[in-house]
Amino acid sequence: MLKLNFAKKLLAVAACASLLASPLMAAEKVYRLKLAETWPTNFPIFGDAPKNMAALADKMSNGRLKITIDSKNKHKAPFGVFDMVRAGQYDMGHSASYYWKGKIPNTLYFTTMPFGMTAPEQYGWFYYGGGQELMDEVYGKFGVMSFPGGNTGNQMGGWFQKEINSVEDLQGLKMRIPGFAGEVLAKLGAKPTNIPAGELYTALERRTIDALEWVGPSLDLRMGFHKIAPFYYTGWHEPATELQFMINKKSYDKLPADLQQILKTAMRTAAYDMYIQSYHESGVNWDRMKKEFPNIQVKSFPADVIAAMRKANDELLAEKAAADPLAKKILDSQSEYMKKARVWTEISDKAYLDNMSE
Amino acid sequence: MLKLNFAKKLLAVAACASLLASPLMAAEKVYRLKLAETWPTNFPIFGDAPKNMAALADKMSNGRLKITIDSKNKHKAPFGVFDMVRAGQYDMGHSASYYWKGKIPNTLYFTTMPFGMTAPEQYGWFYYGGGQELMDEVYGKFGVMSFPGGNTGNQMGGWFQKEINSVEDLQGLKMRIPGFAGEVLAKLGAKPTNIPAGELYTALERRTIDALEWVGPSLDLRMGFHKIAPFYYTGWHEPATELQFMINKKSYDKLPADLQQILKTAMRTAAYDMYIQSYHESGVNWDRMKKEFPNIQVKSFPADVIAAMRKANDELLAEKAAADPLAKKILDSQSEYMKKARVWTEISDKAYLDNMSE
């Protein structure tokens, strides 16, 4: 209806700019973030967490927050994710905090610990017991923000070719078990090794290794270990492996407040969802494994083996606490929290499960 | 800088309206929803879930989605929440699905069931095992959407004045235990009663009742039952009580797609967070209770009492399944799901906790 000549149109457009409050203009702008994940393309469960997070952020922001994901097939640096986020080469990362322990020792404590907290206990510590604040303290000085990124639930102790009946059976045991849990076993005489995922099946089949741990039925099924090893041991070393979302602080600070909240909520929901998805897939896949291979024997390590592992674990942690005040602060916080939470777990979920097994 | 006279300004404003795409105008509009909760004002944990949900929705939407909460002190109808949401008197509700079983029997199955699933198992069922779809089927015909609204975790079996050593000890036992669990106990000779929250302490102290169940340490501490009853029994009847968010379908449909997603994600996150908050508060409060009253005795019902309760429970559920095909469909879905999930729970979290107790 309006008949404006060109000059008037220009005036009108200019007037729009002044009439419109800046929030509206900001509402138009599309923010694009790049995320590097440690996992290969389309890796199940682990890879679903950042995808779900990005989809939620996109929908909740009406397309104003776009997150693209590069898998390790693209960036070729699965264990360089922290460095790339720190340097701003990527805005975000999806990985696991304990991968950075060689570089920053105190990142070890934000994934899972042998004989540590279960998933609900550990989420309690992160969100209500000071865990997030301690993670902020560790990561803050690198200009990186870190958040829980999805939990695998309790990981199985692994696939073994031979039964473990005593601590002696650990002597010289060649086992693929990376990280801190490997250090614990090494203290007891085992020979932990690391082997690329693609070579694990053959290594276990040909007895190049005697045992290995991967995750649990949720991800072990596709690896096929149940076809070649008779003993599946229950867990001790990764009771609640929490993956990690990282964001470069500068990338985060550039976002308007509503998109910051959308991003944080999308990460938090995707993390919780991954825990539940892992639980679900574990139940479904274990059912399949057992049906196809009814001879799989589920075993728990004997009490004296567990006791020896705990002792070795406690000694290693005491060394770490003695060497670094921040490590001590984190470990004290975890063990204090766990004491209260575990007593509750024992009279609630554990007592309930015991009541039902009777 | 621009010097427009009044007429030109009017033209400019009119031009803005045509220059701006409608999404921007929509982005300006503030949507207001009213939520009725079953709980009193500032009720801890339960009441935090809708508050947290509303705060998340507000921040993520940059103030475009405003949710106000009326507690039962305001609306005076704690057990009328479903009706008020259904009628559109409120857009949303926060309550518990099993409160509506008198009106719509199949709502019973979406909170928790005696001898049913634990919290991660039940979330698996809701989100990955078809539970949400069954809840949609039950609520859809009333124009109401229902979603998980926060989990209390495993509830304790309750506070008892006397020990329960056999099924005979249940005969004539006056216990405050509402709902379906009360029906189970009644089948075994107990006399379940319901008593308003404010009168419970006195009733238990004066032995008007012999026992009561409330929630667990997270909410029992403030009730003070530990001061007047010596036995605290572990749980069987509410292994994972999930509260409920409800939305009137018409109110939901009026929201633009981004606000719908914001609302759903805010509810989902607030629900998960309540589970973790409950876990946390349980650990902390149980620690306080024990320190103040070290003589509290935690007991589990003897195996034959548990067996009798399970039998009574199974019989009641079989009656419900026989009477209603949708009830049968839901119960079958739950028991099928639970079979797989529980085997996983037993070789993962339970085995781990057993390993650590040794």
XYZ file of C-alpha atoms in Angstrom:
716
model
C 0.000 0.000 0.000
C 2.765 2.371 0.891
C 4.208 4.121 -2.072
C 7.663 5.171 -1.126
C 10.233 6.281 -3.602
C 13.731 4.906 -3.333
C 15.065 7.711 -1.131
C 12.155 7.345 1.225
C 12.710 3.594 1.348
C 16.279 4.145 2.365
C 15.119 6.497 5.060
C 12.601 3.932 6.218
C 15.199 1.177 6.435
C 17.533 3.458 8.322
C 14.682 4.360 10.657
C 13.994 0.685 11.244
C 17.499 0.259 12.484
C 17.011 2.988 15.046
C 13.437 2.094 15.918
C 14.235 -1.525 16.535
C 15.817 -2.363 19.820
C 19.063 -4.278 19.498
C 17.670 -7.474 21.074
C 15.508 -7.950 18.015
C 18.459 -7.599 15.700
C 20.436 -9.967 17.890
C 17.535 -12.385 17.644
C 18.119 -12.543 13.904
C 21.793 -13.371 14.002
C 22.828 -16.979 13.482
C 25.671 -18.207 15.687
C 27.727 -21.068 14.333
C 29.880 -23.282 16.527
C 32.186 -26.075 15.447
C 32.509 -29.159 17.647
C 35.247 -31.812 17.429
C 34.424 -35.226 18.872
C 36.924 -37.919 19.823
C 34.773 -40.640 18.248
C 34.582 -41.919 14.680
C 31.687 -40.879 12.440
C 28.340 -42.278 13.583
C 29.820 -44.000 16.627
C 26.784 -45.241 18.561
C 25.689 -43.770 21.917
C 28.851 -41.657 22.502
C 28.322 -39.997 19.126
C 24.583 -39.621 19.708
C 25.151 -37.290 22.671
C 26.645 -34.367 20.666
C 24.176 -34.974 17.822
C 21.234 -34.818 20.219
C 22.720 -31.762 21.882
C 23.137 -29.951 18.554
C 19.606 -30.850 17.413
C 18.114 -29.568 20.682
C 20.101 -26.323 20.470
C 18.990 -25.806 16.879
C 15.291 -26.370 17.623
C 15.199 -24.420 20.866
C 16.952 -21.448 19.267
C 14.741 -21.509 16.178
C 17.868 -22.022 14.061
C 19.901 -19.229 15.666
C 22.446 -21.643 17.183
C 23.971 -24.019 14.665
C 26.535 -26.558 15.833
C 28.406 -28.677 13.311
C 30.204 -31.813 14.424
C 33.502 -33.089 13.056
C 34.325 -36.688 13.937
C 37.866 -37.990 14.279
C 37.625 -39.164 10.652
C 37.596 -35.478 9.715
C 39.943 -33.781 12.195
C 42.271 -36.813 12.628
C 43.132 -35.856 16.204
C 40.899 -37.822 18.602
C 43.216 -37.062 21.506
C 43.868 -33.511 20.404
C 40.328 -32.330 21.095
C 41.215 -30.467 24.287
C 44.108 -28.671 22.573
C 41.966 -27.716 19.601
C 39.229 -26.300 21.842
C 41.762 -24.520 24.001
C 43.361 -22.926 20.932
C 39.978 -21.911 19.497
C 40.466 -24.093 16.429
C 37.170 -25.656 17.512
C 34.580 -23.898 19.673
C 33.490 -27.119 21.331
C 34.566 -30.667 21.983
C 32.996 -33.963 23.011
C 35.447 -36.340 24.626
C 36.371 -37.611 28.101
C 38.212 -35.640 30.761
C 40.607 -38.442 31.764
C 42.193 -38.396 28.294
C 44.014 -35.183 29.271
C 45.648 -36.499 32.437
C 49.080 -36.724 30.762
C 48.956 -32.990 30.123
C 46.862 -31.776 33.081
C 46.923 -34.436 35.809
C 43.845 -33.159 37.654
C 41.544 -33.727 34.677
C 41.711 -37.415 35.674
C 39.057 -37.027 38.362
C 36.083 -35.877 36.285
C 35.277 -39.044 34.339
C 35.125 -41.959 36.786
C 37.412 -43.501 39.374
C 38.094 -47.155 40.269
C 35.921 -48.031 43.268
C 34.349 -44.600 42.881
C 30.827 -43.271 42.622
C 27.932 -44.779 40.678
C 26.158 -42.606 38.103
C 23.479 -41.037 40.336
C 26.030 -40.559 43.120
C 28.447 -38.874 40.730
C 25.791 -36.632 39.161
C 24.906 -35.657 42.732
C 28.530 -34.718 43.306
C 28.783 -32.761 40.030
C 25.552 -30.815 40.386
C 24.886 -30.564 44.137
C 28.135 -31.561 45.820
C 30.722 -29.154 44.407
C 32.066 -31.315 41.553
C 31.252 -28.851 38.782
C 32.975 -26.058 40.695
C 36.130 -28.165 41.037
C 36.019 -28.994 37.321
C 35.710 -25.236 36.643
C 38.802 -24.692 38.783
C 40.826 -27.250 36.808
C 39.700 -26.162 33.331
C 39.209 -22.443 33.948
C 42.881 -21.559 33.760
C 43.006 -22.922 30.205
C 40.090 -20.811 28.993
C 37.991 -23.942 28.556
C 34.632 -24.781 30.132
C 33.903 -28.446 30.797
C 30.540 -30.080 31.554
C 29.247 -33.629 31.994
C 28.782 -35.133 28.532
C 26.912 -38.408 29.003
C 27.385 -41.467 31.173
C 28.029 -45.046 30.075
C 26.817 -46.397 33.413
C 28.808 -49.099 35.184
C 31.426 -50.599 32.887
C 32.120 -54.309 32.941
C 35.468 -55.531 34.241
C 36.171 -57.036 30.850
C 36.513 -60.214 28.806
C 38.963 -62.831 30.091
C 40.311 -65.998 28.515
C 41.044 -67.487 31.943
C 39.384 -67.244 35.307
C 40.987 -65.031 37.918
C 40.960 -66.957 41.194
C 43.649 -65.132 43.111
C 45.977 -62.151 43.022
C 48.640 -64.525 41.631
C 46.525 -64.967 38.510
C 47.091 -61.286 37.768
C 50.875 -61.764 37.555
C 51.976 -61.129 34.008
C 48.367 -60.918 32.790
C 48.420 -59.079 29.481
C 45.325 -56.927 29.465
C 44.176 -54.057 27.353
C 43.152 -51.619 30.080
C 44.248 -48.037 29.526
C 44.543 -45.163 31.937
C 44.537 -45.100 35.688
C 42.911 -48.539 36.101
C 45.876 -49.936 34.160
C 48.209 -48.357 36.716
C 46.287 -50.079 39.498
C 46.603 -53.480 37.827
C 50.266 -52.884 37.026
C 50.903 -52.372 40.750
C 49.550 -55.899 41.233
C 51.802 -57.425 38.592
C 49.611 -57.311 35.487
C 50.915 -56.009 32.180
C 48.438 -53.416 30.923
C 48.736 -52.604 27.233
C 46.917 -50.326 24.879
C 45.924 -51.611 21.447
C 43.932 -49.748 18.775
C 40.244 -50.648 18.744
C 40.431 -52.223 15.295
C 43.037 -54.774 16.398
C 41.477 -55.808 19.708
C 39.370 -58.697 18.459
C 42.304 -60.414 16.762
C 44.596 -59.759 19.708
C 42.161 -61.418 22.109
C 41.393 -64.263 19.734
C 45.074 -65.071 19.097
C 45.932 -64.648 22.778
C 48.293 -61.771 22.116
C 46.435 -60.447 25.151
C 44.759 -62.473 27.897
C 41.994 -60.032 28.627
C 40.565 -56.677 27.716
C 37.991 -54.233 28.943
C 35.942 -52.114 26.574
C 32.675 -50.702 27.919
C 29.839 -53.107 28.556
C 27.128 -54.809 26.503
C 25.978 -51.451 25.087
C 29.139 -51.202 22.972
C 30.803 -54.608 23.418
C 28.178 -56.454 21.358
C 29.344 -54.951 18.051
C 32.966 -55.712 18.944
C 32.182 -59.440 19.097
C 34.353 -60.275 22.112
C 31.654 -62.597 23.464
C 32.366 -64.942 20.587
C 35.966 -65.541 21.586
C 36.281 -65.165 25.378
C 34.316 -67.211 27.912
C 34.460 -65.011 31.035
C 32.792 -61.637 31.434
C 33.834 -59.984 34.702
C 31.747 -57.485 36.629
C 33.101 -54.014 37.149
C 35.387 -52.259 39.592
C 37.370 -49.736 37.568
C 34.825 -47.484 35.805
C 31.606 -47.409 37.814
C 30.153 -44.404 35.976
C 32.186 -43.130 33.039
C 31.064 -39.576 32.302
C 31.990 -38.128 28.922
C 32.623 -34.438 28.554
C 31.408 -31.408 26.633
C 33.974 -28.648 26.316
C 33.539 -25.067 25.137
C 36.146 -22.453 24.474
C 35.322 -19.679 26.948
C 35.666 -16.947 24.308
C 33.242 -18.730 21.976
C 30.806 -19.063 24.866
C 31.122 -15.429 25.910
C 30.217 -14.269 22.392
C 26.777 -15.877 22.641
C 23.805 -13.851 23.906
C 22.492 -14.958 27.309
C 19.524 -16.916 25.945
C 21.740 -18.976 23.634
C 24.197 -19.604 26.460
C 21.355 -21.052 28.521
C 20.060 -23.052 25.550
C 23.529 -24.485 25.007
C 24.019 -25.409 28.659
C 20.593 -27.013 28.924
C 21.038 -28.905 25.651
C 24.346 -30.320 26.933
C 22.886 -31.237 30.306
C 19.861 -33.001 28.810
C 21.914 -34.802 26.167
C 24.274 -36.012 28.911
C 21.473 -37.384 31.080
C 19.848 -38.933 28.019
C 23.068 -40.714 27.110
C 23.132 -42.283 30.560
C 19.623 -43.604 30.064
C 20.320 -44.665 26.470
C 23.398 -46.578 27.661
C 21.334 -48.275 30.340
C 18.731 -49.216 27.759
C 21.194 -50.511 25.172
C 23.053 -52.482 27.831
C 19.907 -54.349 28.819
C 18.855 -55.027 25.249
C 22.318 -56.037 24.034
C 23.116 -58.228 27.016
C 19.871 -60.072 26.363
C 20.980 -60.662 22.762
C 24.474 -61.765 23.750
C 23.149 -64.278 26.248
C 20.664 -65.708 23.778
C 23.279 -66.125 21.070
C 26.033 -67.307 23.403
C 24.372 -68.876 26.450
C 27.717 -70.154 27.701
C 29.124 -66.744 28.562
C 30.011 -66.868 32.239
C 29.560 -63.719 34.282
C 32.068 -63.658 37.124
C 33.023 -61.294 39.898
C 36.624 -61.095 41.070
C 37.172 -62.915 44.379
C 37.047 -60.796 47.513
C 40.823 -60.910 48.074
C 41.492 -59.756 44.504
C 39.044 -56.884 44.957
C 40.707 -56.021 48.286
C 44.152 -55.981 46.669
C 42.899 -53.767 43.841
C 41.352 -51.347 46.329
C 44.542 -51.201 48.323
C 46.630 -50.493 45.212
C 44.100 -47.881 44.134
C 44.129 -46.157 47.539
C 47.923 -46.066 47.553
C 48.104 -44.504 44.094
C 45.515 -41.891 45.044
C 47.352 -41.078 48.274
C 50.485 -40.398 46.193
C 48.556 -38.057 43.936
C 46.990 -36.227 46.880
C 50.384 -35.818 48.552
C 51.930 -34.383 45.394
C 49.325 -31.730 44.558
C 47.030 -29.690 46.842
C 44.330 -29.362 44.178
C 44.359 -33.134 43.601
C 43.951 -33.570 47.357
C 41.077 -31.111 47.422
C 39.263 -32.963 44.617
C 39.904 -36.427 46.054
C 38.789 -35.336 49.522
C 35.636 -33.823 48.068
C 34.861 -37.053 46.205
C 35.503 -39.379 49.112
C 33.554 -37.196 51.569
C 30.636 -37.035 49.161
C 30.721 -40.695 48.331
C 30.616 -41.735 51.977
C 27.212 -40.127 52.477
C 25.840 -41.006 49.061
C 26.918 -44.655 49.279
C 25.240 -45.245 52.631
C 22.051 -44.003 50.999
C 22.589 -46.215 47.929
C 22.997 -49.204 50.220
C 19.765 -48.722 52.142
C 17.806 -47.689 49.046
C 18.571 -49.191 45.611
C 20.881 -51.920 46.880
C 18.543 -53.028 49.680
C 15.659 -52.990 47.214
C 17.548 -55.130 44.699
C 18.603 -57.470 47.497
C 14.985 -57.735 48.690
C 13.915 -58.671 45.181
C 16.664 -61.237 44.598
C 15.648 -63.193 47.673
C 20.930 11.945 12.895
C 17.903 11.319 10.769
C 15.581 14.254 10.762
C 12.164 12.898 9.965
C 9.062 14.880 10.539
C 6.144 13.177 12.244
C 4.491 12.027 9.005
C 7.699 10.534 7.781
C 8.167 8.747 11.093
C 4.766 7.195 10.734
C 5.673 6.061 7.247
C 8.902 4.618 8.561
C 7.173 2.675 11.292
C 4.643 1.335 8.823
C 7.483 0.364 6.507
C 9.180 -1.500 9.342
C 6.117 -3.636 9.749
C 6.289 -4.663 6.113
C 10.052 -4.932 5.939
C 10.253 -7.172 8.936
C 9.474 -10.813 8.405
C 6.760 -12.213 10.657
C 9.136 -14.525 12.585
C 10.664 -11.450 14.116
C 7.301 -10.170 15.193
C 6.466 -13.606 16.566
C 9.778 -13.538 18.362
C 8.534 -10.514 20.266
C 5.353 -12.052 21.576
C 5.341 -13.208 25.186
C 3.488 -16.446 25.921
C 2.163 -16.865 29.429
C 1.263 -20.239 30.929
C -0.237 -20.956 34.322
C 0.819 -24.069 36.210
C -0.961 -25.639 39.189
C 1.109 -27.848 41.472
C -0.209 -30.390 43.961
C 2.310 -29.281 46.600
C 2.160 -26.503 49.172
C 4.087 -23.268 48.612
C 7.868 -23.769 48.696
C 7.612 -27.516 49.255
C 11.198 -28.753 48.944
C 12.442 -30.883 46.026
C 8.973 -31.615 44.534
C 8.286 -27.895 44.351
C 11.775 -27.148 43.039
C 11.134 -29.129 39.851
C 8.454 -26.797 38.391
C 10.363 -23.730 39.618
C 13.537 -24.910 37.904
C 11.562 -25.773 34.789
C 9.962 -22.316 34.640
C 13.295 -20.560 35.211
C 14.950 -22.556 32.416
C 12.080 -21.835 30.020
C 12.245 -18.135 30.829
C 16.002 -17.865 30.301
C 16.143 -20.040 27.195
C 13.301 -18.119 25.574
C 14.761 -14.728 26.477
C 11.590 -13.989 28.430
C 9.160 -15.046 25.686
C 7.833 -18.012 27.717
C 6.625 -17.057 31.175
C 5.244 -19.756 33.446
C 3.639 -18.816 36.751
C 3.132 -21.443 39.443
C 0.173 -21.677 41.801
C 0.673 -23.960 44.788
C -2.160 -25.770 46.526
C -2.311 -22.886 49.014
C -3.587 -20.774 46.127
C -5.789 -23.093 44.077
C -6.960 -25.229 47.047
C -7.335 -28.353 44.900
C -4.186 -30.488 45.187
C -5.990 -33.504 43.772
C -7.900 -31.480 41.213
C -4.825 -30.618 39.150
C -5.582 -33.080 36.366
C -9.162 -31.798 36.046
C -8.052 -28.181 36.017
C -5.472 -28.841 33.282
C -7.951 -30.909 31.304
C -10.519 -28.104 31.491
C -7.961 -25.485 30.502
C -8.376 -23.662 33.811
C -4.618 -24.145 34.102
C -2.299 -24.677 31.110
C 0.028 -26.925 33.060
C 0.229 -29.075 36.148
C 2.890 -30.655 38.347
C 1.654 -33.654 40.264
C 1.867 -37.472 40.129
C 0.073 -39.702 37.657
C -1.098 -42.285 40.198
C -3.272 -39.674 41.925
C -5.754 -39.973 39.027
C -6.247 -43.745 39.215
C -9.707 -43.365 40.797
C -10.850 -41.476 37.715
C -8.680 -43.056 34.992
C -7.373 -46.417 36.241
C -4.530 -46.665 33.724
C -2.822 -43.524 34.998
C -1.655 -45.739 37.888
C 1.239 -47.190 35.895
C 3.232 -44.031 35.142
C 4.565 -43.160 38.594
C 6.070 -46.294 40.147
C 4.928 -49.822 40.901
C 5.575 -52.082 43.896
C 8.471 -54.399 42.981
C 8.819 -52.389 39.785
C 11.634 -50.636 38.013
C 14.409 -48.547 39.583
C 14.879 -44.969 38.376
C 17.351 -45.606 35.509
C 15.382 -48.670 34.432
C 12.139 -46.693 34.420
C 13.633 -43.721 32.553
C 14.867 -46.282 30.007
C 11.303 -47.562 29.676
C 9.834 -44.053 29.353
C 12.323 -42.710 26.824
C 13.623 -45.745 24.929
C 11.240 -48.583 25.749
C 7.819 -47.277 24.707
C 6.657 -45.919 28.085
C 6.118 -42.341 26.902
C 4.030 -43.588 23.964
C 1.809 -45.595 26.335
C 1.421 -42.558 28.584
C 0.434 -40.553 25.475
C -2.186 -43.205 24.723
C -3.687 -42.958 28.216
C -3.667 -39.161 28.479
C -4.217 -38.258 24.813
C -7.946 -38.893 24.855
C -8.345 -36.243 27.565
C -6.515 -33.556 25.620
C -3.697 -33.614 28.136
C 0.002 -34.288 27.551
C 1.917 -35.927 30.388
C 5.697 -36.147 30.845
C 8.070 -37.372 33.554
C 8.269 -34.678 36.235
C 11.092 -35.673 38.569
C 12.006 -38.802 40.482
C 12.278 -39.264 44.240
C 14.482 -42.326 43.814
C 13.792 -45.437 45.869
C 11.375 -44.708 48.679
C 11.863 -46.253 52.095
C 9.365 -48.861 53.301
C 8.494 -46.597 56.190
C 8.745 -45.986 59.922
C 7.512 -48.770 62.210
C 6.912 -48.874 65.950
C 7.364 -52.643 66.005
C 9.510 -55.060 64.059
C 7.876 -57.092 61.330
C 9.142 -60.649 61.667
C 6.463 -62.552 59.782
C 3.368 -62.146 57.640
C 1.326 -62.539 60.855
C 2.811 -59.293 62.131
C 1.018 -57.523 59.283
C -2.403 -58.636 60.558
C -4.321 -55.607 61.703
C -1.274 -53.362 61.290
C -2.543 -49.807 61.045
C -0.324 -48.109 58.526
C -0.534 -44.875 56.613
C 0.212 -46.137 53.108
C -2.004 -44.739 50.398
C -2.689 -45.965 46.889
C -1.943 -49.283 45.276
C 0.691 -50.345 47.824
C -2.032 -50.009 50.462
C -4.177 -52.442 48.476
C -1.310 -54.921 48.460
C -0.888 -54.710 52.240
C -4.652 -54.912 52.781
C -4.656 -58.225 50.911
C -2.221 -59.483 53.564
C -4.386 -58.342 56.474
C -2.987 -54.890 57.205
C -5.264 -51.885 57.689
C -4.003 -49.124 55.424
C -5.263 -45.671 56.279
C -4.728 -42.237 54.875
C -4.109 -39.343 57.243
C -3.358 -35.716 56.315
C 0.343 -34.884 56.362
C -0.036 -32.417 59.237
C -1.469 -35.081 61.572
C 0.971 -37.885 60.802
C 3.549 -37.149 63.466
C 1.018 -37.128 66.278
C -0.735 -40.229 64.940
C 2.514 -42.186 64.926
C 3.632 -40.825 68.284
C 0.316 -41.652 69.999
C 0.135 -45.044 68.280
C -3.078 -44.180 66.471
C -1.141 -45.852 63.667
C 1.587 -48.482 63.988
C 3.559 -47.428 60.949
C 3.687 -45.017 58.048
C 5.583 -44.469 54.865
C 6.365 -41.026 53.579
C 9.238 -40.725 51.089
C 12.753 -41.266 52.388
C 15.385 -39.217 54.215
C 15.158 -36.439 51.582
C 11.711 -35.442 52.882
C 11.285 -37.524 56.054
C 13.872 -35.548 58.029
C 11.688 -32.440 58.300
C 8.707 -34.607 59.334
C 10.616 -35.792 62.413
C 9.446 -39.421 62.347
C 12.931 -40.601 63.304
C 12.406 -39.075 66.721
C 9.429 -41.257 67.556
C 9.771 -44.598 65.728
C 12.739 -46.961 66.084
C 12.553 -48.999 62.848
C 13.160 -47.668 59.347
C 12.341 -50.314 56.743
C 13.902 -50.523 53.303
C 11.701 -50.193 50.263
C 9.512 -52.445 48.159
C 6.492 -50.370 47.158
C 7.834 -47.261 45.395
C 11.216 -48.041 43.848
C 11.282 -44.927 41.644
C 8.412 -42.489 42.138
C 8.225 -40.263 39.070
C 6.265 -37.036 39.365
C 4.484 -35.622 36.372
C 4.313 -32.501 34.245
C 1.019 -32.043 32.436
C 0.114 -29.610 29.673
C -3.240 -28.906 28.149
C -2.826 -29.886 24.496
C -4.487 -26.691 23.235
C -2.160 -24.516 25.294
C 0.783 -26.469 23.905
C -0.405 -26.214 20.313
C -0.614 -22.426 20.552
C 3.131 -22.163 21.192
C 5.536 -21.685 18.276
C 7.770 -24.688 17.568
C 10.863 -23.266 19.296
C 8.957 -22.581 22.519
C 7.426 -26.060 22.392
C 10.919 -27.521 22.261
C 12.134 -25.192 25.006
C 9.234 -26.263 27.211
C 9.786 -29.973 26.601
C 13.514 -29.732 27.225
C 13.023 -27.621 30.344
C 10.620 -30.254 31.734
C 12.940 -33.130 30.863
C 15.989 -31.488 32.438
C 14.095 -30.397 35.550
C 12.803 -33.962 35.954
C 16.275 -35.517 35.708
C 17.644 -32.841 38.027
C 15.002 -33.634 40.633
C 16.109 -37.265 40.599
C 19.678 -36.215 41.297
C 18.633 -33.593 43.849
C 16.581 -36.259 45.683
C 19.565 -38.600 45.664
C 21.745 -35.849 47.044
C 19.318 -34.740 49.759
C 18.728 -38.350 50.776
C 22.431 -38.919 51.389
C 22.903 -35.666 53.258
C 19.732 -35.978 55.363
C 20.259 -39.627 56.230
C 23.703 -38.701 57.480
C 22.140 -36.042 59.729
C 19.396 -38.368 60.998
C 21.905 -41.052 61.938
C 24.153 -38.593 63.731
C 21.300 -37.129 65.740
C 19.578 -40.459 66.373
C 22.211 -43.193 66.172
C 19.727 -45.782 67.467
C 17.556 -45.773 64.337
C 17.494 -49.367 63.110
C 17.375 -49.948 59.364
C 15.574 -53.214 58.632
C 14.527 -55.137 55.565
C 11.347 -57.196 55.635
C 12.053 -60.925 56.000
C 12.163 -62.944 52.779
C 8.788 -64.618 53.406
C 7.091 -61.257 53.990
C 8.600 -59.918 50.762
C 7.457 -63.083 48.955
C 3.904 -62.682 50.275
C 3.830 -59.018 49.235
C 5.039 -59.910 45.742
C 2.416 -62.613 45.421
C -0.365 -60.237 46.513
C 0.992 -57.602 44.133
C 1.113 -60.036 41.204
C -2.446 -61.164 41.859
C -3.780 -57.612 41.956
C -1.965 -56.754 38.735
C -3.275 -59.896 37.034
C -6.816 -58.769 37.908
C -6.178 -55.364 36.401
C -4.695 -56.867 33.238
C -7.643 -59.242 32.857
C -10.149 -56.406 33.205
C -8.692 -53.952 30.660
C -6.707 -54.597 27.462
C -4.828 -51.289 27.720
C -3.850 -52.094 31.320
C -2.570 -55.448 30.070
C -0.613 -53.782 27.287
C 1.058 -51.384 29.720
C 1.800 -54.047 32.343
C 3.218 -56.414 29.706
C 5.398 -53.641 28.329
C 6.717 -52.873 31.811
C 7.417 -56.455 32.813
C 9.058 -57.284 29.468
C 11.235 -54.207 29.717
C 12.092 -54.763 33.338
C 13.243 -58.330 32.722
C 16.022 -57.174 30.408
C 16.875 -54.036 32.336
C 17.035 -55.827 35.694
C 19.440 -58.502 34.505
C 21.698 -55.660 33.427
C 21.263 -53.859 36.775
C 22.250 -57.060 38.551
C 25.505 -57.608 36.691
C 26.397 -53.905 36.662
C 25.458 -51.612 39.566
C 24.384 -54.392 41.934
C 27.458 -56.542 41.288
C 29.639 -53.469 41.704
C 28.024 -52.553 45.019
C 28.316 -56.174 46.142
C 31.996 -56.211 45.159
C 32.583 -53.107 47.235
C 30.677 -54.316 50.304
C 32.837 -57.407 50.589
